[in-house]
Short mmCIF file of N, CA and C in Angstrom, two decimals:
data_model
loop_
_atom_site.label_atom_id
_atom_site.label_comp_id
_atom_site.label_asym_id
_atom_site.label_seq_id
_atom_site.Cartn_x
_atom_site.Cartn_y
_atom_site.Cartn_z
N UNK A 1 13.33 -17.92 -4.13
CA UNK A 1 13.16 -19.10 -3.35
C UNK A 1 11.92 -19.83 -3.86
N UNK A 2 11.76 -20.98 -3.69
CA UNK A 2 10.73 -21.86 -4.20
C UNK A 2 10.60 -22.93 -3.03
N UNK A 3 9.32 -23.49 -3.28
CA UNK A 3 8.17 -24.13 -1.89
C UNK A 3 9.01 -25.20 -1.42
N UNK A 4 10.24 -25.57 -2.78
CA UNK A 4 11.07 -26.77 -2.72
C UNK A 4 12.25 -26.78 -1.52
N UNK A 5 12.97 -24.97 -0.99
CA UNK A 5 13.89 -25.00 -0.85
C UNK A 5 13.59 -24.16 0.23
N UNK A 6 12.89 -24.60 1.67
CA UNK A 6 11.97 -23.69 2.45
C UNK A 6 13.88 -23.82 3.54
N UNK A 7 13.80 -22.16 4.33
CA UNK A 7 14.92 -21.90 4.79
C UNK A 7 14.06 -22.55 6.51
N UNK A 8 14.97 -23.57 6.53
CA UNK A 8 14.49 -23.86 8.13
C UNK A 8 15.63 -24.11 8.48
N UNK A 9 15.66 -24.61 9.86
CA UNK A 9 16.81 -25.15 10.46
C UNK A 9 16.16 -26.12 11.62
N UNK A 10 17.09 -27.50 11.61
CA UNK A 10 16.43 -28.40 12.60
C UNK A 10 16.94 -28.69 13.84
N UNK A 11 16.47 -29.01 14.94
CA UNK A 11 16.91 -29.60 16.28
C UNK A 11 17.51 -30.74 16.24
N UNK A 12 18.18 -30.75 17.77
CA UNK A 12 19.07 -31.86 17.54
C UNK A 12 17.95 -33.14 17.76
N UNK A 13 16.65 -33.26 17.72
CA UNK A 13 15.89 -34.39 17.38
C UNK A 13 15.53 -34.37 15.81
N UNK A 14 16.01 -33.40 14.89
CA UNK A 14 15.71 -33.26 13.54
C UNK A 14 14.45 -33.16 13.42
N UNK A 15 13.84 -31.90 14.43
CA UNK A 15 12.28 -31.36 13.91
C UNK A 15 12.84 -30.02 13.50
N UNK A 16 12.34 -29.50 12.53
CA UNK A 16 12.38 -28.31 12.04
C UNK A 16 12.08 -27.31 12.93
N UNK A 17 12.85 -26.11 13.06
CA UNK A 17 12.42 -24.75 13.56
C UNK A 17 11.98 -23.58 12.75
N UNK A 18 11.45 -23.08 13.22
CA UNK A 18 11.52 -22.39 12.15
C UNK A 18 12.49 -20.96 12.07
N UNK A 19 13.06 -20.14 11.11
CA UNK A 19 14.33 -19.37 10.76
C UNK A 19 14.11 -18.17 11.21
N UNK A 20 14.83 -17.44 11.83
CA UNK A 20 14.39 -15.77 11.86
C UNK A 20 13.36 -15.12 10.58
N UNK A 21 12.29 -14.86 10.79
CA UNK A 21 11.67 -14.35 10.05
C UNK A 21 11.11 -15.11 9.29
N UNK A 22 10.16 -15.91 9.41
CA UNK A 22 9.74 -17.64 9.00
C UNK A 22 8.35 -17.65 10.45
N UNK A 23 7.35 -17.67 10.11
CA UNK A 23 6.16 -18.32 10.51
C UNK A 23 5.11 -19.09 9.52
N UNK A 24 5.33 -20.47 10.65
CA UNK A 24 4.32 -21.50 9.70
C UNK A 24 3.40 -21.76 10.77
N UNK A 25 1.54 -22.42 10.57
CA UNK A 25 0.66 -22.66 11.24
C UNK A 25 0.05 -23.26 10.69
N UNK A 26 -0.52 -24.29 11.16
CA UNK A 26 -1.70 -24.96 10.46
C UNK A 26 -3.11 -24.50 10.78
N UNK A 27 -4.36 -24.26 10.31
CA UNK A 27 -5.39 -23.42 10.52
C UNK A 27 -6.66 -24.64 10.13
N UNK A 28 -7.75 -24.85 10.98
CA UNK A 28 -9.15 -24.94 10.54
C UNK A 28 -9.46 -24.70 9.41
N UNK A 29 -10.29 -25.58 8.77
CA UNK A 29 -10.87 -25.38 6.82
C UNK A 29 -11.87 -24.58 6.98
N UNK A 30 -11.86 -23.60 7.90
CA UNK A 30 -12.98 -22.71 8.25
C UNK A 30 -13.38 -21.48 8.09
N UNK A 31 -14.03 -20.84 7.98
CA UNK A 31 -14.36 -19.14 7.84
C UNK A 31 -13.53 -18.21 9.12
N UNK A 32 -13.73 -19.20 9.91
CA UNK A 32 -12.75 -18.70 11.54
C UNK A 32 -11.28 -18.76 11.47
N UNK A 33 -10.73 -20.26 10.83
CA UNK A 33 -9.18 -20.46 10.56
C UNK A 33 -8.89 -19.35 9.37
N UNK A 34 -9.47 -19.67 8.44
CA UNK A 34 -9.02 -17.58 7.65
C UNK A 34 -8.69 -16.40 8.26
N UNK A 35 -9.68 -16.34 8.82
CA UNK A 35 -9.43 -14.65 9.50
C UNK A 35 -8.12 -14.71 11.03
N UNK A 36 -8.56 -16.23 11.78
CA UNK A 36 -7.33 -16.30 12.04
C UNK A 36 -6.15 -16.00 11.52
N UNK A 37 -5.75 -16.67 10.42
CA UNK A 37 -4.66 -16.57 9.05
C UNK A 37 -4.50 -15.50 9.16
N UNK A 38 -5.22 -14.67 8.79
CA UNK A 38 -5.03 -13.25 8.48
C UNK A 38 -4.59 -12.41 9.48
N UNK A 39 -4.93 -12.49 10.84
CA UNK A 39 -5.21 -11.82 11.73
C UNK A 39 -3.63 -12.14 12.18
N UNK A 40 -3.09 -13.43 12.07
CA UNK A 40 -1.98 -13.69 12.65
C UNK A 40 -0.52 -13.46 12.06
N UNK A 41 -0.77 -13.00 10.46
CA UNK A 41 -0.08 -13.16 9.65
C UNK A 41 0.24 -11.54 9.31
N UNK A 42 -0.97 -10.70 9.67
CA UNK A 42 -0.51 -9.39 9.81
C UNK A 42 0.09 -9.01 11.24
N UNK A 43 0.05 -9.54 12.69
CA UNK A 43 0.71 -9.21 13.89
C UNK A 43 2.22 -9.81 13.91
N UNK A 44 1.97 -10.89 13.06
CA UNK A 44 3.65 -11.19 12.63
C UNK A 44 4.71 -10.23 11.89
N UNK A 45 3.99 -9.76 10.81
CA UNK A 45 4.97 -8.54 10.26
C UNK A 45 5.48 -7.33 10.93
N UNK A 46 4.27 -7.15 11.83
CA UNK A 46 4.23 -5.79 12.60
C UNK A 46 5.31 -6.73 13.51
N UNK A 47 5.23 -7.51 14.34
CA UNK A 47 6.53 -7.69 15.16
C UNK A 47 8.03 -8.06 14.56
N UNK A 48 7.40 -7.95 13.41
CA UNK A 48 9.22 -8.12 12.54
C UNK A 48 9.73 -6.49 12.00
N UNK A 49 8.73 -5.71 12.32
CA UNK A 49 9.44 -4.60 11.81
C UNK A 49 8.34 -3.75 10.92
N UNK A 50 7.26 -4.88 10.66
CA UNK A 50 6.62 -4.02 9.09
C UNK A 50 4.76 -3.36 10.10
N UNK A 51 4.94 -1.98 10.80
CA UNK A 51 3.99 -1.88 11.27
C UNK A 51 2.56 -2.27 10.57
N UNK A 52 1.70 -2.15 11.24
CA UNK A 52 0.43 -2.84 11.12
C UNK A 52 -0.08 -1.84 9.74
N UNK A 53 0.04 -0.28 9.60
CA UNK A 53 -0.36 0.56 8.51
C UNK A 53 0.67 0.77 7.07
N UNK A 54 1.68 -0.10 7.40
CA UNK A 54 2.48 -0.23 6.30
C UNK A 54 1.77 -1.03 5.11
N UNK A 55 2.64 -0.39 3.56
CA UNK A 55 2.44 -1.03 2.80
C UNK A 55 2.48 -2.36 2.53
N UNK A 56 3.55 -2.88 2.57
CA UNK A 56 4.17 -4.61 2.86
C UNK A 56 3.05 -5.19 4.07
N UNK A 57 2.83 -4.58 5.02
CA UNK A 57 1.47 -5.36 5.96
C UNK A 57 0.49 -5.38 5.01
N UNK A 58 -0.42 -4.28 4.86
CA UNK A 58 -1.24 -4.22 4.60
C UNK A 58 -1.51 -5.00 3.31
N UNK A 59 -0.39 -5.21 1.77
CA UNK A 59 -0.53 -6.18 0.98
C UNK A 59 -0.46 -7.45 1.26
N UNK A 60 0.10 -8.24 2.52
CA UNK A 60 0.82 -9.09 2.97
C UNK A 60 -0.70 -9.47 3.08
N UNK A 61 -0.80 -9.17 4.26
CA UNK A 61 -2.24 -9.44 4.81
C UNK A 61 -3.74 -9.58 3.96
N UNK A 62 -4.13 -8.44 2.95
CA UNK A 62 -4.99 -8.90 1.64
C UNK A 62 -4.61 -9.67 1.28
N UNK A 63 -3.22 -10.40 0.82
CA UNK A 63 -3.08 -11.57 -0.39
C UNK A 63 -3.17 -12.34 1.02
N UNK A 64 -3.03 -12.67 1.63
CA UNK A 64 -3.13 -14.18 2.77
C UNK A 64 -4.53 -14.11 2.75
N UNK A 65 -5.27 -13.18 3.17
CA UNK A 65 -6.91 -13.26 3.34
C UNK A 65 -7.24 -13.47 2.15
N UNK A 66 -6.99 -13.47 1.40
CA UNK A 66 -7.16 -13.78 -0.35
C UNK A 66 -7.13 -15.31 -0.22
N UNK A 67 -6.25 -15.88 -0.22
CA UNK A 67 -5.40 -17.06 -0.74
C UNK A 67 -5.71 -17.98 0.73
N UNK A 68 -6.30 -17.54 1.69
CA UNK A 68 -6.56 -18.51 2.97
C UNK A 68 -8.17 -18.60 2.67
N UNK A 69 -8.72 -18.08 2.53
CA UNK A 69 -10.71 -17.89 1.75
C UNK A 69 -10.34 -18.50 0.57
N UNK A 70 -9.43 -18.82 0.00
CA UNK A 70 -9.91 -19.66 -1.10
C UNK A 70 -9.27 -21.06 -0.58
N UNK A 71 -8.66 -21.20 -0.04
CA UNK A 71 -7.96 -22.65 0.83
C UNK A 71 -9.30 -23.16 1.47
N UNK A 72 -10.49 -22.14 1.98
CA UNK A 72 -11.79 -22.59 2.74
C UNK A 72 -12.42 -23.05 1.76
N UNK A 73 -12.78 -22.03 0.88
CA UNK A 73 -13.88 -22.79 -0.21
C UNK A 73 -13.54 -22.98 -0.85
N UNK A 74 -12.54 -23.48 -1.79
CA UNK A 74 -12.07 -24.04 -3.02
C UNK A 74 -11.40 -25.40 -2.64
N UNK A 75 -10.45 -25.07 -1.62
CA UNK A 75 -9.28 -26.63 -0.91
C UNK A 75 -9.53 -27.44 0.02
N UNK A 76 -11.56 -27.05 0.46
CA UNK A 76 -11.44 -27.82 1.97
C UNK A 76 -11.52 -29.14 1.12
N UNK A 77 -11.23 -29.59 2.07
CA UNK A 77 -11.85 -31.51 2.55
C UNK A 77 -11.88 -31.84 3.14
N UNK A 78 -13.27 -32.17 4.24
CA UNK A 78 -13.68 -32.12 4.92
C UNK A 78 -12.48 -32.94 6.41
N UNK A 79 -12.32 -32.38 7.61
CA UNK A 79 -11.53 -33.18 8.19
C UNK A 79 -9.28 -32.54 8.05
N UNK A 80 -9.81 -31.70 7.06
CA UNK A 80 -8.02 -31.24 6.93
C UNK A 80 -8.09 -30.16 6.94
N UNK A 81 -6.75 -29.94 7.17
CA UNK A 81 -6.47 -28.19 7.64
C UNK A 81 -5.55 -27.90 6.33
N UNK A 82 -6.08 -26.36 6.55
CA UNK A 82 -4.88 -25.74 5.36
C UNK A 82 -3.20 -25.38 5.82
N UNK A 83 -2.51 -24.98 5.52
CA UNK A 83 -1.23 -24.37 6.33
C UNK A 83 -0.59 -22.84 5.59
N UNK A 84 -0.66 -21.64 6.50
CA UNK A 84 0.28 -21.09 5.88
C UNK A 84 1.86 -20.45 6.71
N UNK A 85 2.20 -20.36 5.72
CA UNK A 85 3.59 -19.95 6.06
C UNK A 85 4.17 -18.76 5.65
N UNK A 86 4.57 -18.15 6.05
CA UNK A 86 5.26 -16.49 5.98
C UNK A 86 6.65 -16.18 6.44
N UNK A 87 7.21 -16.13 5.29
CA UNK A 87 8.77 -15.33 5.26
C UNK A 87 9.18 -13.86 5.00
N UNK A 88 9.88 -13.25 5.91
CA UNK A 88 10.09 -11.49 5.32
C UNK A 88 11.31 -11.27 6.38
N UNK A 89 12.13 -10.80 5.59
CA UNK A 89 13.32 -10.26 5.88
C UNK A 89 13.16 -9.55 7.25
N UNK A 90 13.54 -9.48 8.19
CA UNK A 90 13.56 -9.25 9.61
C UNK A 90 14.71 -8.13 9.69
N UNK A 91 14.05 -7.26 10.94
CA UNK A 91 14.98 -6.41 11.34
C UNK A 91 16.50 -6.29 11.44
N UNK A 92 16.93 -5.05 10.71
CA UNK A 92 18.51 -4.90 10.25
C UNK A 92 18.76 -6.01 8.99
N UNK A 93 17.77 -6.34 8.41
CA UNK A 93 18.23 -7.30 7.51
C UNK A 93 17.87 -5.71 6.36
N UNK A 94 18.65 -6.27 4.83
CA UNK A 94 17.85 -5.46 3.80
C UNK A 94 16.51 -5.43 3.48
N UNK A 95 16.22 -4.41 2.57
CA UNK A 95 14.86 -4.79 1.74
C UNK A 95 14.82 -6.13 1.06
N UNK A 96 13.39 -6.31 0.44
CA UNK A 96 13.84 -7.82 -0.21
C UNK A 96 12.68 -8.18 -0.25
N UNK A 97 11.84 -9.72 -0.13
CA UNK A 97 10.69 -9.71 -0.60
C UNK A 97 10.37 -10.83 0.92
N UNK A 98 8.93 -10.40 0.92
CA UNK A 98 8.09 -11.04 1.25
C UNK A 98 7.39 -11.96 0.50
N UNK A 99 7.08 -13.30 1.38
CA UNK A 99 6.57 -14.38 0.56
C UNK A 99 5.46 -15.01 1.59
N UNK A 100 4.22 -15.35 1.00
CA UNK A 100 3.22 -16.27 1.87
C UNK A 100 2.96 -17.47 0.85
N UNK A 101 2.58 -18.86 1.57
CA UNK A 101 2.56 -19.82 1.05
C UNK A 101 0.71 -19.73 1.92
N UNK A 102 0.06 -20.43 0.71
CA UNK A 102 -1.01 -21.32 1.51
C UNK A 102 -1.72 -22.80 0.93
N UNK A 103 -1.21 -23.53 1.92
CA UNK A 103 -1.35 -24.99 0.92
C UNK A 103 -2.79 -25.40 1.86
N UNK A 104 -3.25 -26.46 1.09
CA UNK A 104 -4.50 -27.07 1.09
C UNK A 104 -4.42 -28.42 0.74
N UNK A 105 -5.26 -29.55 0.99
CA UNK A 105 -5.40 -30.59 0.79
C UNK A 105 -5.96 -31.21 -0.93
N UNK A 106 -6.41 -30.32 -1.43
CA UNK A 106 -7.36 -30.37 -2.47
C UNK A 106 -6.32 -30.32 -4.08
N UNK A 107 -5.61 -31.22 -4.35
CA UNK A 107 -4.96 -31.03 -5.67
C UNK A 107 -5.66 -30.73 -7.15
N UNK A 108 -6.30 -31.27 -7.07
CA UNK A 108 -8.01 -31.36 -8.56
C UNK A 108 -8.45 -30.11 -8.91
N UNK A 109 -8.16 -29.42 -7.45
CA UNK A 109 -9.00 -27.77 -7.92
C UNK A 109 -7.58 -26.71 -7.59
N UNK A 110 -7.07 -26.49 -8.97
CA UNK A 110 -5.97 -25.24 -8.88
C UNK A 110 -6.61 -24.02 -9.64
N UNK A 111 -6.34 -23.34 -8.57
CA UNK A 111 -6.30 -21.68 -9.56
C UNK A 111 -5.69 -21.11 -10.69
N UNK A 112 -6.32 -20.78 -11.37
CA UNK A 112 -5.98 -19.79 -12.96
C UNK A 112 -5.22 -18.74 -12.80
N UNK A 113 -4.59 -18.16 -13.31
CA UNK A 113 -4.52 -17.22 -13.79
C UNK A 113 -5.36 -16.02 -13.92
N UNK A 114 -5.98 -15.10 -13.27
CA UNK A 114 -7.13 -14.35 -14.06
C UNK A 114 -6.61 -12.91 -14.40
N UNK A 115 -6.89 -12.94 -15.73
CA UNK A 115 -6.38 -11.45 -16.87
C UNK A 115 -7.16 -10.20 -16.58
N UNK A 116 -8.37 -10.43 -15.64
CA UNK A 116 -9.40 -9.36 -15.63
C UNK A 116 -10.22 -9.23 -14.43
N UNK A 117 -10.08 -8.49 -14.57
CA UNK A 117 -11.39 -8.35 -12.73
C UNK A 117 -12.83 -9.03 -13.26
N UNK A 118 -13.37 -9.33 -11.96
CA UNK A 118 -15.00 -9.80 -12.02
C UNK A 118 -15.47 -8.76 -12.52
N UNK A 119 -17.05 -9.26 -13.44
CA UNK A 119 -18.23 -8.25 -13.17
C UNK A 119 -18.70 -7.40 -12.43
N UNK A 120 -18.95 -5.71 -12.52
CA UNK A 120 -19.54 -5.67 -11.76
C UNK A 120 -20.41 -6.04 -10.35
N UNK A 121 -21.13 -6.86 -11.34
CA UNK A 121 -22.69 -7.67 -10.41
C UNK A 121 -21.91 -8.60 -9.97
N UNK A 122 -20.97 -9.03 -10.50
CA UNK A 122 -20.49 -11.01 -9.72
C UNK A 122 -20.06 -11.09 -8.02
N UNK A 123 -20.58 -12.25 -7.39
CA UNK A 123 -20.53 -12.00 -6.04
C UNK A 123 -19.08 -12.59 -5.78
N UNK A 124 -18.35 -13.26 -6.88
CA UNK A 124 -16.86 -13.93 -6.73
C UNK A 124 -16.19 -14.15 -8.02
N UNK A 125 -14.91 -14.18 -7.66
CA UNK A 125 -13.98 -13.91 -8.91
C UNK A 125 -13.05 -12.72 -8.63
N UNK A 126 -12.84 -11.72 -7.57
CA UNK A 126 -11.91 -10.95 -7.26
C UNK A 126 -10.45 -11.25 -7.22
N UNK A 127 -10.49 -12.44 -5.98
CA UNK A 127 -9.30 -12.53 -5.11
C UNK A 127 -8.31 -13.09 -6.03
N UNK A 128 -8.06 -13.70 -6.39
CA UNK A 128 -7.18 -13.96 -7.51
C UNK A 128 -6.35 -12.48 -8.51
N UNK A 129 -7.62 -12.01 -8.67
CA UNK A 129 -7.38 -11.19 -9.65
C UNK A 129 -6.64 -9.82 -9.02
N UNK A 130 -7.12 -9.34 -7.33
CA UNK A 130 -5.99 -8.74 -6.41
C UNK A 130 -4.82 -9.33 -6.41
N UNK A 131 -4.67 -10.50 -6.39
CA UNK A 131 -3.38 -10.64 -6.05
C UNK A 131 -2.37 -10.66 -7.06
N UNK A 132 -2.70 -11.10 -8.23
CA UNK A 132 -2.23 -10.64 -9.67
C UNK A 132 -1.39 -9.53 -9.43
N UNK A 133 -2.50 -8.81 -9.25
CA UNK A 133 -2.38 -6.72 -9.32
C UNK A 133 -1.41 -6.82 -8.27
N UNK A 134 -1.11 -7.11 -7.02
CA UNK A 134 -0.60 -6.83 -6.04
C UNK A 134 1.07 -7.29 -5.46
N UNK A 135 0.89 -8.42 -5.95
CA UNK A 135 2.17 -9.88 -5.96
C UNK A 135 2.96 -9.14 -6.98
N UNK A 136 4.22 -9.19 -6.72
CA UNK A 136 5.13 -9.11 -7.43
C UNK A 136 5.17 -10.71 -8.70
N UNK A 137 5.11 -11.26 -7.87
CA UNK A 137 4.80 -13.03 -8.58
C UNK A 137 3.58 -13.98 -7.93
N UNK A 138 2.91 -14.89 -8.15
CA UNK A 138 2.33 -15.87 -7.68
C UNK A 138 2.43 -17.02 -8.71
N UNK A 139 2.00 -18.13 -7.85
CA UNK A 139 1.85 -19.05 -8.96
C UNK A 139 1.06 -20.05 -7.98
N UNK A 140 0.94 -21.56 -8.53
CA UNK A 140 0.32 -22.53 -7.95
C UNK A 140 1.47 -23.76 -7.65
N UNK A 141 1.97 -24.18 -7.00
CA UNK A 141 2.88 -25.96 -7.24
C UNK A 141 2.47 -26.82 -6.49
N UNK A 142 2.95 -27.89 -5.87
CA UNK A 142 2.82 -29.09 -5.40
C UNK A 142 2.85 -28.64 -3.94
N UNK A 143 2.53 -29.37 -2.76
CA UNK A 143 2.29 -28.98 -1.51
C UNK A 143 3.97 -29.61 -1.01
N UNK A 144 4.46 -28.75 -0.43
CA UNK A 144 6.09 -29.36 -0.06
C UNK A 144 6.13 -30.25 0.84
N UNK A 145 6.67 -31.16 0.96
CA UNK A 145 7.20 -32.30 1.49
C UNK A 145 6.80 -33.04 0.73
N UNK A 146 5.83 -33.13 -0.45
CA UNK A 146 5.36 -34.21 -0.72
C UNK A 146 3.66 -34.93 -0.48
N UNK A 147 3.19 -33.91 0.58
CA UNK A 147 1.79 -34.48 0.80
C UNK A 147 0.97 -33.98 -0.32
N UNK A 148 -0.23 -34.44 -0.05
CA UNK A 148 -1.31 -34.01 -1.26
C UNK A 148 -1.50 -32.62 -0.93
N UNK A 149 -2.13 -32.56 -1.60
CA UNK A 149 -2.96 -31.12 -2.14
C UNK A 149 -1.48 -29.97 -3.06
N UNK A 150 -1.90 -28.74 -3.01
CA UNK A 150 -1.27 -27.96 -3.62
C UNK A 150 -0.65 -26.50 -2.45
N UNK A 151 0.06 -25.82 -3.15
CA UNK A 151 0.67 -24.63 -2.30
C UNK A 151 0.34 -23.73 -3.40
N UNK A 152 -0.28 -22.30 -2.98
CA UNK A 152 -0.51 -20.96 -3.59
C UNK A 152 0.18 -20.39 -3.16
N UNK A 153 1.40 -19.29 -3.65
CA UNK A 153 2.60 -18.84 -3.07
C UNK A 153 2.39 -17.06 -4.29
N UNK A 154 2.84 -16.30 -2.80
CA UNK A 154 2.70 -14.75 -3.54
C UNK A 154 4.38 -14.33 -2.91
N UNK A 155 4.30 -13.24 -3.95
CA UNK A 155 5.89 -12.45 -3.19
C UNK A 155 5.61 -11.30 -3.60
N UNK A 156 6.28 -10.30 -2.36
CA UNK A 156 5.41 -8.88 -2.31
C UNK A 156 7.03 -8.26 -1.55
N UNK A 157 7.43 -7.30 -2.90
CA UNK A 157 8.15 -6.62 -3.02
C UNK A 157 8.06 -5.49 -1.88
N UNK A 158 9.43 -5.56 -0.93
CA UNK A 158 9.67 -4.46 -0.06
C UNK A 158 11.04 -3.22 -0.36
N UNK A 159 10.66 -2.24 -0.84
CA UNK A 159 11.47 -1.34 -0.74
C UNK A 159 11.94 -0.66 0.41
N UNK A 160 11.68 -1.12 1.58
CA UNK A 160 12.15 -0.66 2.41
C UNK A 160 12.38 -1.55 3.58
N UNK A 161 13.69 -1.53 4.20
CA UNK A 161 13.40 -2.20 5.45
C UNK A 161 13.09 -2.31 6.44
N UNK A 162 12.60 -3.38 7.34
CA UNK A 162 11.47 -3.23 8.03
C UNK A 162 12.29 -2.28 9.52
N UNK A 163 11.51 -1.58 10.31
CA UNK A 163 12.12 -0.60 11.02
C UNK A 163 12.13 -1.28 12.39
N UNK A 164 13.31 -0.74 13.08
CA UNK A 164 14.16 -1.72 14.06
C UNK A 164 13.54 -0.92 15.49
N UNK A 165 11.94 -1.47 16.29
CA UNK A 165 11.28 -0.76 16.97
C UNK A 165 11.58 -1.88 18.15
N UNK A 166 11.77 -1.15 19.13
CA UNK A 166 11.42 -1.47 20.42
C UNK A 166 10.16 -1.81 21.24
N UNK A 167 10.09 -2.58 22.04
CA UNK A 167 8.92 -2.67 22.33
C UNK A 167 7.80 -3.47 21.55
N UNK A 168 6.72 -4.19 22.15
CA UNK A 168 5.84 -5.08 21.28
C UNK A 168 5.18 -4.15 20.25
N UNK A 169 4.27 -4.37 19.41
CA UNK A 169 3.60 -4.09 18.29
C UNK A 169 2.65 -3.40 18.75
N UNK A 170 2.25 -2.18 18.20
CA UNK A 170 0.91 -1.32 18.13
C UNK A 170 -0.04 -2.17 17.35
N UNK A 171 -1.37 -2.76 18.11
CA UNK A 171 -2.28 -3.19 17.67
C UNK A 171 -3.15 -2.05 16.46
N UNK A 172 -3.92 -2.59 15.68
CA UNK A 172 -4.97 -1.59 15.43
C UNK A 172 -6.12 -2.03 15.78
N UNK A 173 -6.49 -0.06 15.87
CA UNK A 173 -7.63 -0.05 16.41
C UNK A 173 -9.20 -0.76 15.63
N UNK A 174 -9.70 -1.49 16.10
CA UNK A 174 -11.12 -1.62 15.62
C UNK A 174 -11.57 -3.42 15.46
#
């Protein structure tokens, strides 16, 4: 799937809903709207099936906290919000992949590629380079619909499907 061909479905006023297994949000250009991101983007998996200590969470969640901290300091402008969005195959569905989008306002400044981890000593230059290691794919494209800025998009391979639990989500502790 690509940023072009997002699975929604619309109301009979033709606003988009969003699809079984599909969360989108718009977030603060902030140190607070990140960890939000993050925070919300891992209680989403866990209520689709992928508990909070699973593999697929737990990568899900590093590459969004990855890719939402760099939407803060690399994509703000001042006054706009970033958006991300999260797709993963939902209960009784197969294995299959997980995907997070995080777009930003900021087109001028796209991310590389990086072949190598930071320095030692360097205080930045990681996150990219996790998600490399981690993503089955990433890349950079155009922000979908058409507005400015850009979309950073990862997909994170699930071998297993997500498990069909009753009852709300076990928080974690701490």
């Amino acid at each position: 799937m690509t940023t072009e061909n997002a699975p929604s479905r619309g109301t009979a006023q033709g606003q988009p809903t969003p699809a079984p297994g599909e969360f989108a949000m718009r977030f603060t250009s902030t140190p607070r709207g990140a960890r939000l991101a993050r925070r919300l983007v891992s209680h989403r998996l866990a209520a689709w099936g992928y508990p909070y200590d699973s593999g697929p969470n737990e990568t899900t969640t590093l590459i969004a906290s990855e890719l939402a901290a760099n939407a803060v300091r690399h994509g703000r402008v001042p006054g706009r919000d970033f958006h991300v969005r999260l797709i993963a195959p939902v209960s009784g569905d197969t294995a299959g992949t997980i995907r997070i989008e995080v777009s930003d306002t900021r087109a001028e400044r796209r991310p590389a590629p990086t072949a190598t981890a930071a320095a030692p000593d360097a205080e930045t230059g990681r996150g990219l380079y996790l998600v490399s290691r981690l993503a089955e794919r990433w890349a950079v494209g155009p922000r979908q619909g058409g507005g400015p800025g850009k979309t950073v998009w990862a997909e994170i391979a699930t071998e297993t499907k997500p498990s069909d639990r009753s009852g709300p989500p076990q928080h974690p502790q701490g």
